[in-house]
Amino acid sequence: SLGGALLLAGCSAPPAVIAISASGLPADGTGLRVSATLNGVALAGVDELPVQGLPFGLRLPEGARGAVQVTLQVLTSDGCAAASGSATATAQGEGRIDLPIPLTPLAPHLCRLRVTLSGGGRGRVTSSGGQIQCDAQEAQRAVGSRCAADLPADPAQPVALRAEPESGSVFTGWTGPCVGLDPCALVLSGPLSV
């Protein structure tokens, strides 16, 4: 990665490059969370970079053709998203495509809540709004399970987590900001892991 460019995959032929810029950057933004898809399939290697990395280039796999959707979240120093936006471009296999992304402020900010399951039991953890549906079997296979979500950092909207062990399994308790065996209520003010 050179000069703010984000490399997704090496190519021997001239690759398609999406030149990403953003408008509406909030003053308190310190980082960017980037995600991208090609024809609805997530592209690996896209994650976070400093706000000073704007604009940057997104190199696509060799011969990539089709719809590329890029989503940006502007992060504050506490790790919560203060603004977000997305845009779509069409890749034609090679060449440069300019993709300006208009950002919209988020009020309240959105903070990432991540649930990690441990042990060999079966069951799941769910959130009150349904954004987290973390299933033990799916999490072990790293497919299909929604174990993280960006949720409002709003004291008026606490997030409740509930552990639901399957028959034959036992929930032994929370770690991190939650304690005990009862459902856990969290007020987000920054990213949290449970």
Coordinates of N, CA, C and O in Angstrom, one line a residue:
S1 N 0.8 -1.2 0.0 CA 0.0 0.0 0.0 C 0.9 1.2 0.0 O 1.7 1.4 0.9
L2 N 0.8 2.1 -1.0 CA 1.6 3.3 -1.2 C 0.8 4.5 -1.3 O -0.2 4.5 -2.0
G3 N 1.1 5.6 -0.7 CA 0.5 6.8 -0.9 C -1.0 6.8 -0.6 O -1.8 7.4 -1.3
G4 N -1.5 6.1 0.4 CA -2.9 6.0 0.7 C -3.7 5.1 -0.2 O -4.9 5.0 -0.1
A5 N -3.0 4.3 -1.1 CA -3.7 3.4 -1.9 C -4.0 2.1 -1.1 O -3.2 1.7 -0.3
L6 N -5.2 1.5 -1.4 CA -5.6 0.3 -0.7 C -5.5 -0.8 -1.7 O -6.2 -0.8 -2.7
L7 N -4.7 -1.8 -1.4 CA -4.5 -2.9 -2.4 C -5.4 -4.1 -2.0 O -5.3 -4.6 -0.9
L8 N -6.2 -4.5 -2.9 CA -7.1 -5.7 -2.6 C -6.5 -7.0 -3.2 O -6.6 -8.0 -2.6
A9 N -6.0 -6.9 -4.4 CA -5.4 -8.1 -4.9 C -4.4 -7.8 -6.0 O -4.5 -6.8 -6.7
G10 N -3.3 -8.5 -6.0 CA -2.3 -8.3 -7.0 C -2.7 -8.7 -8.4 O -3.5 -9.6 -8.5
C11 N -2.2 -8.0 -9.4 CA -2.6 -8.2 -10.8 C -1.4 -8.1 -11.6 O -0.6 -7.2 -11.4
S12 N -1.3 -8.9 -12.7 CA -0.3 -8.7 -13.6 C -0.7 -7.8 -14.8 O 0.1 -7.1 -15.4
A13 N -2.0 -7.8 -15.2 CA -2.5 -6.9 -16.2 C -2.9 -5.7 -15.5 O -3.1 -5.6 -14.3
P14 N -3.1 -4.6 -16.3 CA -3.6 -3.3 -15.7 C -4.9 -3.6 -15.0 O -5.9 -4.1 -15.6
P15 N -5.0 -3.3 -13.7 CA -6.3 -3.6 -12.9 C -7.3 -2.5 -13.1 O -6.9 -1.4 -13.5
A16 N -8.5 -2.8 -12.7 CA -9.5 -1.7 -12.5 C -9.2 -1.1 -11.2 O -9.0 -1.8 -10.2
V17 N -9.2 0.3 -11.2 CA -9.0 1.0 -9.9 C -10.1 1.9 -9.7 O -10.5 2.7 -10.6
I18 N -10.7 1.9 -8.5 CA -11.7 2.8 -8.2 C -11.1 3.9 -7.3 O -10.5 3.7 -6.3
A19 N -11.1 5.2 -7.8 CA -10.5 6.3 -7.1 C -11.6 6.9 -6.3 O -12.6 7.5 -6.8
I20 N -11.5 6.7 -4.9 CA -12.5 7.1 -4.0 C -12.2 8.4 -3.3 O -11.1 8.6 -2.8
S21 N -13.2 9.3 -3.4 CA -13.1 10.6 -2.6 C -14.4 10.7 -1.8 O -15.4 10.0 -2.1
A22 N -14.5 11.7 -0.9 CA -15.7 11.8 -0.1 C -15.9 13.3 0.2 O -15.0 14.1 0.3
S23 N -17.2 13.7 0.3 CA -17.6 15.0 0.6 C -18.4 15.0 1.9 O -19.1 14.0 2.2
G24 N -18.4 16.1 2.7 CA -19.1 16.1 3.9 C -18.4 15.5 5.1 O -19.0 15.0 6.0
L25 N -17.1 15.5 5.0 CA -16.3 14.9 6.1 C -16.4 15.7 7.4 O -16.2 16.9 7.4
P26 N -16.9 15.1 8.5 CA -17.1 15.8 9.8 C -15.7 16.2 10.4 O -14.7 15.5 10.2
A27 N -15.7 17.3 11.1 CA -14.4 17.8 11.7 C -13.8 16.8 12.7 O -12.6 16.8 12.9
D28 N -14.7 16.1 13.4 CA -14.2 15.2 14.4 C -13.8 13.8 13.9 O -13.4 12.9 14.6
G29 N -13.8 13.6 12.5 CA -13.4 12.3 11.9 C -11.9 12.1 12.0 O -11.1 13.0 11.7
T30 N -11.5 10.9 12.5 CA -10.1 10.6 12.6 C -9.7 9.3 11.8 O -8.5 9.1 11.5
G31 N -10.7 8.5 11.4 CA -10.4 7.3 10.6 C -11.6 7.0 9.7 O -12.7 7.5 9.8
L32 N -11.4 6.0 8.9 CA -12.4 5.5 7.9 C -12.5 4.0 8.1 O -11.5 3.3 8.1
R33 N -13.7 3.5 8.1 CA -14.0 2.1 8.0 C -14.6 1.9 6.6 O -15.5 2.5 6.2
V34 N -13.9 1.0 5.8 CA -14.2 0.9 4.4 C -14.7 -0.6 4.2 O -14.1 -1.5 4.7
S35 N -15.8 -0.7 3.4 CA -16.2 -2.0 3.0 C -16.6 -1.9 1.5 O -17.0 -0.9 1.0
A36 N -16.4 -3.0 0.8 CA -16.7 -3.0 -0.7 C -17.2 -4.3 -1.1 O -16.8 -5.4 -0.5
T37 N -18.0 -4.3 -2.1 CA -18.5 -5.6 -2.7 C -18.4 -5.5 -4.2 O -18.4 -4.4 -4.8
L38 N -18.2 -6.6 -4.9 CA -18.2 -6.7 -6.3 C -19.3 -7.7 -6.6 O -19.2 -8.8 -6.2
N39 N -20.3 -7.2 -7.3 CA -21.5 -8.0 -7.7 C -22.1 -8.7 -6.4 O -22.5 -9.8 -6.5
G40 N -22.1 -7.9 -5.3 CA -22.7 -8.4 -4.1 C -21.9 -9.3 -3.2 O -22.3 -9.7 -2.1
V41 N -20.6 -9.6 -3.6 CA -19.7 -10.4 -2.9 C -18.7 -9.5 -2.2 O -18.0 -8.7 -2.9
A42 N -18.5 -9.7 -0.9 CA -17.5 -8.8 -0.2 C -16.1 -9.0 -0.7 O -15.7 -10.2 -1.0
L43 N -15.4 -7.9 -0.8 CA -14.0 -8.0 -1.2 C -13.2 -8.0 0.0 O -13.4 -7.2 0.9
A44 N -12.2 -8.9 0.1 CA -11.3 -9.1 1.2 C -10.3 -8.0 1.2 O -10.0 -7.4 0.2
G45 N -9.8 -7.7 2.4 CA -8.7 -6.7 2.5 C -9.1 -5.3 2.8 O -8.2 -4.4 2.9
V46 N -10.4 -5.0 2.8 CA -10.8 -3.7 3.1 C -11.2 -3.6 4.5 O -12.0 -4.3 5.0
D47 N -10.7 -2.6 5.2 CA -11.0 -2.4 6.6 C -11.0 -1.0 7.1 O -11.9 -0.3 6.8
E48 N -9.9 -0.6 7.7 CA -9.8 0.8 8.2 C -8.5 1.5 7.8 O -7.5 0.8 7.6
L49 N -8.6 2.8 7.7 CA -7.4 3.6 7.4 C -7.7 5.0 7.9 O -8.8 5.4 8.3
P50 N -6.6 5.8 8.1 CA -6.8 7.1 8.6 C -7.5 8.1 7.7 O -7.4 7.9 6.5
V51 N -8.2 9.0 8.2 CA -8.9 10.0 7.4 C -8.0 10.7 6.4 O -8.4 11.1 5.3
Q52 N -6.8 10.9 6.8 CA -5.8 11.6 5.9 C -5.6 10.7 4.7 O -4.9 11.2 3.7
G53 N -6.0 9.5 4.6 CA -5.8 8.6 3.5 C -6.8 9.0 2.3 O -6.6 8.4 1.2
L54 N -7.7 9.9 2.5 CA -8.6 10.3 1.4 C -7.9 11.3 0.6 O -7.2 12.2 1.1
P55 N -8.1 11.3 -0.7 CA -8.7 10.2 -1.5 C -7.8 9.0 -1.6 O -6.6 9.1 -1.3
F56 N -8.3 7.8 -1.9 CA -7.5 6.6 -2.0 C -8.0 5.8 -3.2 O -9.1 6.0 -3.7
G57 N -7.1 4.8 -3.6 CA -7.5 4.0 -4.7 C -7.8 2.6 -4.2 O -7.2 2.0 -3.3
L58 N -8.8 2.0 -4.8 CA -9.3 0.6 -4.5 C -9.0 -0.2 -5.7 O -9.7 -0.1 -6.7
R59 N -8.0 -1.1 -5.6 CA -7.6 -1.9 -6.7 C -8.5 -3.2 -6.7 O -8.6 -3.9 -5.7
L60 N -9.1 -3.5 -7.8 CA -10.0 -4.6 -7.9 C -9.2 -5.9 -8.5 O -8.2 -5.7 -9.1
P61 N -9.8 -7.1 -8.2 CA -9.1 -8.3 -8.8 C -9.0 -8.2 -10.3 O -9.9 -7.5 -11.0
E62 N -8.1 -8.9 -10.9 CA -7.8 -8.9 -12.3 C -9.1 -9.2 -13.1 O -9.8 -10.2 -12.7
G63 N -9.4 -8.4 -14.1 CA -10.6 -8.7 -14.9 C -11.9 -8.5 -14.3 O -13.0 -8.8 -14.8
A64 N -11.9 -7.8 -13.1 CA -13.2 -7.5 -12.4 C -14.2 -6.8 -13.3 O -13.8 -5.7 -13.9
R65 N -15.4 -7.3 -13.4 CA -16.5 -6.6 -14.1 C -17.7 -6.7 -13.3 O -18.0 -7.7 -12.6
G66 N -18.5 -5.6 -13.3 CA -19.8 -5.5 -12.7 C -19.9 -4.4 -11.6 O -19.0 -3.5 -11.6
A67 N -20.9 -4.5 -10.8 CA -21.2 -3.5 -9.8 C -20.2 -3.5 -8.6 O -20.1 -4.6 -8.0
V68 N -19.6 -2.4 -8.4 CA -18.7 -2.3 -7.2 C -19.4 -1.3 -6.3 O -19.7 -0.1 -6.6
Q69 N -19.8 -1.7 -5.1 CA -20.4 -0.8 -4.1 C -19.3 -0.6 -3.0 O -18.8 -1.6 -2.4
V70 N -19.1 0.7 -2.7 CA -18.1 1.1 -1.6 C -18.9 1.8 -0.5 O -19.6 2.7 -0.9
T71 N -18.7 1.4 0.7 CA -19.3 2.1 1.8 C -18.2 2.6 2.8 O -17.3 1.9 3.1
L72 N -18.4 3.9 3.1 CA -17.4 4.5 4.1 C -18.1 4.9 5.3 O -19.3 5.4 5.3
Q73 N -17.5 4.7 6.5 CA -17.9 5.2 7.7 C -16.8 6.1 8.3 O -15.6 5.6 8.3
V74 N -17.1 7.3 8.7 CA -16.1 8.2 9.3 C -16.1 7.9 10.8 O -17.1 8.1 11.4
L75 N -14.9 7.5 11.3 CA -14.8 7.2 12.8 C -14.3 8.4 13.5 O -13.4 9.1 13.1
T76 N -14.8 8.6 14.8 CA -14.2 9.6 15.7 C -13.1 8.9 16.5 O -12.9 7.7 16.4
S77 N -12.5 9.7 17.3 CA -11.4 9.2 18.1 C -11.8 8.1 19.1 O -11.0 7.3 19.5
D78 N -13.1 8.1 19.5 CA -13.6 7.0 20.3 C -14.0 5.7 19.6 O -14.5 4.8 20.1
G79 N -13.8 5.8 18.2 CA -14.1 4.6 17.4 C -15.5 4.4 16.9 O -15.8 3.4 16.3
C80 N -16.3 5.4 17.2 CA -17.7 5.4 16.7 C -17.9 6.1 15.4 O -17.1 7.0 15.0
A81 N -18.9 5.7 14.6 CA -19.1 6.3 13.3 C -19.9 7.6 13.4 O -21.0 7.6 14.0
A82 N -19.3 8.7 12.9 CA -20.0 10.0 12.9 C -20.7 10.3 11.6 O -21.5 11.2 11.6
A83 N -20.3 9.7 10.5 CA -20.9 9.9 9.2 C -20.7 8.7 8.4 O -19.8 7.9 8.6
S84 N -21.6 8.5 7.4 CA -21.5 7.3 6.5 C -22.0 7.7 5.1 O -22.8 8.7 5.0
G85 N -21.6 6.9 4.2 CA -22.1 7.1 2.8 C -21.7 5.9 2.0 O -20.8 5.2 2.3
S86 N -22.4 5.7 0.9 CA -22.0 4.7 -0.1 C -22.3 5.1 -1.5 O -23.1 6.0 -1.7
A87 N -21.6 4.5 -2.4 CA -21.8 4.8 -3.8 C -21.5 3.5 -4.6 O -20.7 2.6 -4.1
T88 N -22.0 3.5 -5.8 CA -21.8 2.3 -6.7 C -21.2 2.7 -8.0 O -21.5 3.8 -8.6
A89 N -20.3 1.9 -8.6 CA -19.7 2.2 -9.9 C -19.7 0.8 -10.6 O -19.9 -0.2 -10.0
T90 N -19.4 0.9 -11.9 CA -19.4 -0.3 -12.7 C -18.0 -0.5 -13.2 O -17.4 0.3 -13.9
A91 N -17.4 -1.7 -12.8 CA -16.1 -2.0 -13.3 C -16.1 -2.7 -14.6 O -17.0 -3.5 -14.9
Q92 N -15.2 -2.4 -15.5 CA -15.2 -2.9 -16.9 C -13.9 -3.7 -17.1 O -13.5 -3.9 -18.3
G93 N -13.3 -4.2 -16.1 CA -12.1 -5.1 -16.3 C -10.8 -4.4 -16.1 O -9.8 -5.0 -15.6
E94 N -10.7 -3.1 -16.5 CA -9.5 -2.3 -16.3 C -9.8 -0.9 -16.3 O -11.0 -0.5 -16.7
G95 N -8.9 0.0 -16.0 CA -9.0 1.4 -16.1 C -9.4 2.0 -14.7 O -9.7 1.4 -13.8
R96 N -9.4 3.4 -14.7 CA -9.7 4.1 -13.5 C -11.2 4.6 -13.6 O -11.7 5.1 -14.6
I97 N -11.8 4.5 -12.4 CA -13.2 5.0 -12.2 C -13.2 5.9 -11.0 O -12.8 5.5 -9.9
D98 N -13.7 7.1 -11.2 CA -13.8 8.1 -10.1 C -15.1 7.8 -9.4 O -16.2 7.7 -10.1
L99 N -15.0 7.7 -8.1 CA -16.2 7.4 -7.3 C -16.3 8.4 -6.1 O -15.7 8.1 -5.0
P100 N -17.0 9.5 -6.2 CA -17.2 10.4 -5.1 C -18.3 9.8 -4.2 O -19.3 9.4 -4.7
I101 N -18.1 9.9 -2.9 CA -19.1 9.3 -1.9 C -19.5 10.5 -1.1 O -18.7 11.0 -0.3
P102 N -20.8 10.9 -1.2 CA -21.3 11.9 -0.3 C -21.6 11.3 1.1 O -22.2 10.2 1.2
L103 N -21.1 11.9 2.2 CA -21.3 11.5 3.5 C -22.4 12.1 4.2 O -22.6 13.3 4.0
T104 N -23.2 11.4 5.0 CA -24.3 11.9 5.8 C -24.0 11.8 7.3 O -23.6 10.7 7.7
P105 N -24.1 12.9 8.0 CA -23.8 12.8 9.5 C -24.8 11.9 10.2 O -25.9 11.7 9.8
L106 N -24.3 11.2 11.2 CA -25.1 10.2 12.0 C -25.3 10.8 13.4 O -24.3 11.2 14.1
A107 N -26.5 10.9 13.7 CA -26.9 11.4 15.1 C -28.0 10.5 15.6 O -29.1 10.4 15.0
P108 N -27.7 9.7 16.7 CA -26.5 9.7 17.4 C -25.4 8.9 16.6 O -25.7 8.2 15.6
H109 N -24.1 9.0 17.0 CA -23.1 8.2 16.4 C -23.4 6.7 16.5 O -24.1 6.3 17.4
L110 N -22.8 5.9 15.7 CA -23.0 4.5 15.7 C -21.7 3.8 16.2 O -20.6 4.1 15.7
C111 N -21.8 3.0 17.2 CA -20.6 2.3 17.8 C -20.7 0.8 17.5 O -21.8 0.2 17.6
R112 N -19.6 0.1 17.3 CA -19.6 -1.3 17.0 C -19.7 -2.1 18.3 O -18.9 -1.9 19.2
L113 N -20.6 -3.0 18.3 CA -20.7 -4.0 19.4 C -20.4 -5.3 18.8 O -21.0 -5.7 17.9
R114 N -19.4 -6.0 19.4 CA -19.0 -7.3 18.9 C -19.2 -8.4 20.0 O -18.8 -8.1 21.2
V115 N -19.8 -9.5 19.7 CA -20.0 -10.6 20.6 C -19.1 -11.7 20.2 O -19.1 -12.1 19.0
T116 N -18.4 -12.3 21.1 CA -17.5 -13.4 20.9 C -18.0 -14.6 21.7 O -18.2 -14.4 23.0
L117 N -18.3 -15.7 21.1 CA -18.8 -16.9 21.8 C -17.6 -17.8 22.1 O -16.7 -18.0 21.3
S118 N -17.6 -18.4 23.3 CA -16.5 -19.3 23.7 C -17.1 -20.6 24.2 O -18.3 -20.6 24.6
G119 N -16.3 -21.6 24.3 CA -16.8 -22.9 24.8 C -17.3 -23.8 23.6 O -17.4 -23.3 22.5
G120 N -17.7 -25.0 23.9 CA -18.1 -25.9 22.9 C -19.6 -26.1 22.8 O -20.1 -26.9 22.1
G121 N -20.4 -25.2 23.6 CA -21.8 -25.4 23.6 C -22.5 -24.9 22.4 O -21.9 -24.3 21.5
R122 N -23.8 -25.1 22.4 CA -24.7 -24.7 21.3 C -25.6 -23.6 21.8 O -26.1 -23.7 23.0
G123 N -26.0 -22.7 21.0 CA -26.9 -21.6 21.3 C -26.5 -20.3 20.6 O -25.8 -20.3 19.6
R124 N -27.1 -19.2 21.1 CA -26.8 -18.0 20.4 C -27.0 -16.8 21.4 O -27.6 -16.9 22.4
V125 N -26.5 -15.7 20.9 CA -26.7 -14.4 21.7 C -27.4 -13.5 20.7 O -27.0 -13.3 19.5
T126 N -28.5 -12.8 21.2 CA -29.3 -11.9 20.3 C -29.4 -10.5 21.0 O -29.2 -10.4 22.2
S127 N -29.5 -9.5 20.2 CA -29.7 -8.2 20.7 C -31.2 -7.8 20.7 O -31.9 -8.3 19.9
S128 N -31.5 -6.8 21.5 CA -32.9 -6.4 21.6 C -33.5 -5.9 20.2 O -34.6 -6.1 19.9
G129 N -32.7 -5.2 19.4 CA -33.2 -4.8 18.1 C -33.0 -5.8 17.0 O -33.4 -5.5 15.9
G130 N -32.4 -6.9 17.3 CA -32.3 -8.0 16.3 C -31.0 -7.8 15.4 O -30.8 -8.7 14.5
Q131 N -30.2 -6.8 15.6 CA -29.1 -6.6 14.7 C -28.0 -7.7 15.0 O -27.2 -8.0 14.1
I132 N -27.9 -8.2 16.2 CA -27.0 -9.2 16.6 C -27.8 -10.5 16.7 O -28.7 -10.6 17.5
Q133 N -27.4 -11.5 15.9 CA -27.9 -12.9 16.0 C -26.7 -13.8 15.9 O -26.4 -14.4 14.8
C134 N -26.0 -13.9 17.0 CA -24.7 -14.6 17.0 C -24.9 -16.1 17.4 O -25.1 -16.4 18.5
D135 N -24.9 -17.0 16.4 CA -25.1 -18.4 16.6 C -23.8 -19.1 16.8 O -22.8 -18.9 16.0
A136 N -23.7 -20.0 17.8 CA -22.4 -20.6 18.1 C -21.9 -21.5 16.9 O -20.7 -21.4 16.6
Q137 N -22.7 -22.3 16.3 CA -22.2 -23.1 15.2 C -21.8 -22.3 14.0 O -20.7 -22.5 13.4
E138 N -22.6 -21.3 13.6 CA -22.2 -20.4 12.5 C -20.9 -19.6 12.8 O -20.1 -19.4 12.0
A139 N -20.8 -19.1 14.1 CA -19.6 -18.4 14.4 C -18.3 -19.2 14.4 O -17.3 -18.8 13.9
Q140 N -18.4 -20.5 14.7 CA -17.3 -21.4 14.6 C -16.9 -21.7 13.2 O -15.7 -21.8 12.9
R141 N -17.9 -21.7 12.3 CA -17.6 -21.9 10.9 C -17.3 -20.6 10.2 O -16.9 -20.5 9.0
A142 N -17.5 -19.4 10.9 CA -17.2 -18.1 10.4 C -18.1 -17.8 9.1 O -17.7 -17.1 8.2
V143 N -19.3 -18.3 9.1 CA -20.2 -18.0 8.0 C -21.6 -17.7 8.6 O -22.1 -18.3 9.5
G144 N -22.3 -16.8 8.0 CA -23.7 -16.5 8.3 C -24.1 -15.9 9.6 O -25.2 -15.5 9.8
S145 N -23.2 -15.9 10.5 CA -23.5 -15.4 11.9 C -23.3 -13.9 11.9 O -22.3 -13.4 11.4
R146 N -24.2 -13.2 12.6 CA -24.1 -11.8 12.7 C -23.7 -11.5 14.2 O -24.5 -11.3 15.1
C147 N -22.4 -11.5 14.4 CA -21.8 -11.3 15.8 C -21.3 -9.9 16.0 O -20.8 -9.7 17.1
A148 N -21.5 -9.0 15.1 CA -21.2 -7.6 15.3 C -22.2 -6.7 14.6 O -22.7 -7.1 13.6
A149 N -22.4 -5.5 15.2 CA -23.3 -4.6 14.6 C -22.9 -3.2 15.0 O -22.3 -3.0 16.1
D150 N -23.3 -2.2 14.2 CA -23.1 -0.8 14.5 C -24.4 -0.3 15.1 O -25.4 -0.3 14.4
L151 N -24.4 0.1 16.4 CA -25.6 0.5 17.1 C -25.5 1.9 17.6 O -24.4 2.4 17.9
P152 N -26.7 2.6 17.8 CA -26.6 3.9 18.3 C -26.0 4.1 19.7 O -26.2 3.3 20.6
A153 N -25.1 5.2 19.8 CA -24.5 5.5 21.1 C -25.5 6.6 21.7 O -25.3 7.8 21.7
D154 N -26.6 6.1 22.2 CA -27.6 6.9 22.8 C -28.1 6.4 24.1 O -28.6 5.3 24.2
P155 N -27.9 7.2 25.2 CA -28.2 6.7 26.5 C -29.7 6.4 26.7 O -30.1 5.6 27.5
A156 N -30.6 6.9 25.8 CA -32.0 6.6 25.8 C -32.3 5.3 25.1 O -33.4 4.9 25.2
Q157 N -31.3 4.7 24.4 CA -31.5 3.5 23.7 C -30.5 2.4 24.1 O -29.6 2.0 23.4
P158 N -30.6 1.9 25.4 CA -29.7 0.8 25.7 C -29.9 -0.4 24.9 O -31.0 -0.6 24.4
V159 N -28.9 -1.2 24.7 CA -28.9 -2.4 23.9 C -29.0 -3.6 24.9 O -28.1 -3.7 25.8
A160 N -29.9 -4.4 24.8 CA -30.0 -5.6 25.6 C -29.5 -6.8 24.9 O -29.9 -7.1 23.7
L161 N -28.6 -7.6 25.5 CA -28.2 -8.8 25.0 C -28.7 -10.0 25.8 O -28.8 -9.9 27.0
R162 N -29.1 -11.0 25.1 CA -29.7 -12.2 25.8 C -29.0 -13.5 25.2 O -28.9 -13.6 24.0
A163 N -28.5 -14.3 26.2 CA -27.9 -15.6 25.8 C -29.0 -16.6 25.8 O -29.8 -16.7 26.7
E164 N -29.0 -17.4 24.7 CA -30.1 -18.4 24.6 C -29.4 -19.8 24.3 O -29.2 -20.2 23.1
P165 N -29.0 -20.5 25.4 CA -28.4 -21.8 25.1 C -29.4 -22.8 24.6 O -30.6 -22.8 25.0
E166 N -28.9 -23.7 23.8 CA -29.8 -24.8 23.3 C -29.9 -25.9 24.3 O -29.0 -26.0 25.3
S167 N -30.8 -26.8 24.2 CA -31.0 -27.9 25.1 C -29.7 -28.7 25.2 O -29.0 -29.0 24.2
G168 N -29.2 -29.0 26.4 CA -28.0 -29.7 26.6 C -26.8 -28.8 26.8 O -25.7 -29.3 27.1
S169 N -27.0 -27.5 26.6 CA -25.9 -26.6 26.8 C -26.2 -25.6 27.9 O -27.4 -25.4 28.2
V170 N -25.2 -25.1 28.5 CA -25.4 -24.2 29.7 C -24.6 -22.9 29.4 O -23.5 -22.9 29.0
F171 N -25.3 -21.7 29.6 CA -24.6 -20.4 29.6 C -24.0 -20.2 30.9 O -24.6 -20.2 31.9
T172 N -22.6 -20.0 30.9 CA -21.9 -19.8 32.1 C -21.6 -18.4 32.5 O -21.0 -18.2 33.6
G173 N -22.0 -17.4 31.7 CA -21.8 -16.0 32.1 C -21.2 -15.2 31.0 O -20.6 -15.7 30.1
W174 N -21.3 -13.9 31.2 CA -20.7 -12.9 30.3 C -19.3 -12.5 30.7 O -18.9 -12.7 31.8
T175 N -18.6 -11.9 29.8 CA -17.3 -11.3 30.0 C -17.3 -9.9 29.5 O -18.2 -9.6 28.7
G176 N -16.3 -9.1 29.9 CA -16.3 -7.7 29.4 C -17.2 -6.9 30.2 O -17.3 -7.0 31.5
P177 N -17.9 -5.9 29.6 CA -18.8 -5.0 30.4 C -20.0 -5.6 31.0 O -20.7 -5.0 31.8
C178 N -20.4 -6.8 30.6 CA -21.5 -7.5 31.1 C -21.0 -8.5 32.2 O -20.0 -9.1 32.1
V179 N -21.9 -8.7 33.2 CA -21.5 -9.7 34.3 C -22.7 -10.5 34.6 O -23.9 -10.1 34.3
G180 N -22.5 -11.7 35.2 CA -23.6 -12.5 35.6 C -24.2 -13.4 34.5 O -23.6 -13.6 33.4
L181 N -25.4 -13.9 34.8 CA -26.1 -14.8 33.8 C -27.3 -14.1 33.2 O -27.8 -14.6 32.2
D182 N -27.8 -13.0 33.8 CA -29.0 -12.4 33.3 C -28.8 -11.6 32.0 O -27.6 -11.3 31.6
P183 N -29.8 -11.3 31.2 CA -29.6 -10.4 30.1 C -28.8 -9.2 30.5 O -29.0 -8.7 31.6
C184 N -28.0 -8.7 29.5 CA -27.1 -7.6 29.8 C -27.7 -6.4 29.0 O -28.0 -6.4 27.9
A185 N -27.7 -5.2 29.7 CA -28.1 -4.0 29.1 C -26.9 -3.1 29.0 O -26.2 -2.8 30.0
L186 N -26.6 -2.6 27.8 CA -25.4 -1.8 27.6 C -25.8 -0.4 27.0 O -26.7 -0.4 26.1
V187 N -25.2 0.7 27.4 CA -25.3 2.0 26.8 C -23.9 2.2 26.1 O -22.9 2.2 26.7
L188 N -24.0 2.3 24.8 CA -22.7 2.4 24.0 C -22.2 3.9 24.0 O -23.0 4.8 23.8
S189 N -20.9 4.0 24.3 CA -20.3 5.3 24.2 C -19.0 5.1 23.4 O -18.2 6.1 23.3
G190 N -18.7 3.9 23.0 CA -17.6 3.6 22.2 C -17.7 2.1 21.8 O -18.6 1.4 22.3
P191 N -16.8 1.6 21.0 CA -16.9 0.2 20.6 C -16.7 -0.7 21.8 O -16.0 -0.4 22.7
L192 N -17.5 -1.8 21.8 CA -17.5 -2.7 23.0 C -17.4 -4.2 22.4 O -18.0 -4.5 21.4
S193 N -16.8 -5.0 23.2 CA -16.7 -6.5 23.0 C -17.3 -7.2 24.2 O -16.9 -6.8 25.3
V194 N -18.1 -8.1 24.0 CA -18.7 -8.9 25.0 C -18.4 -10.4 24.8 O -18.5 -10.8 23.6

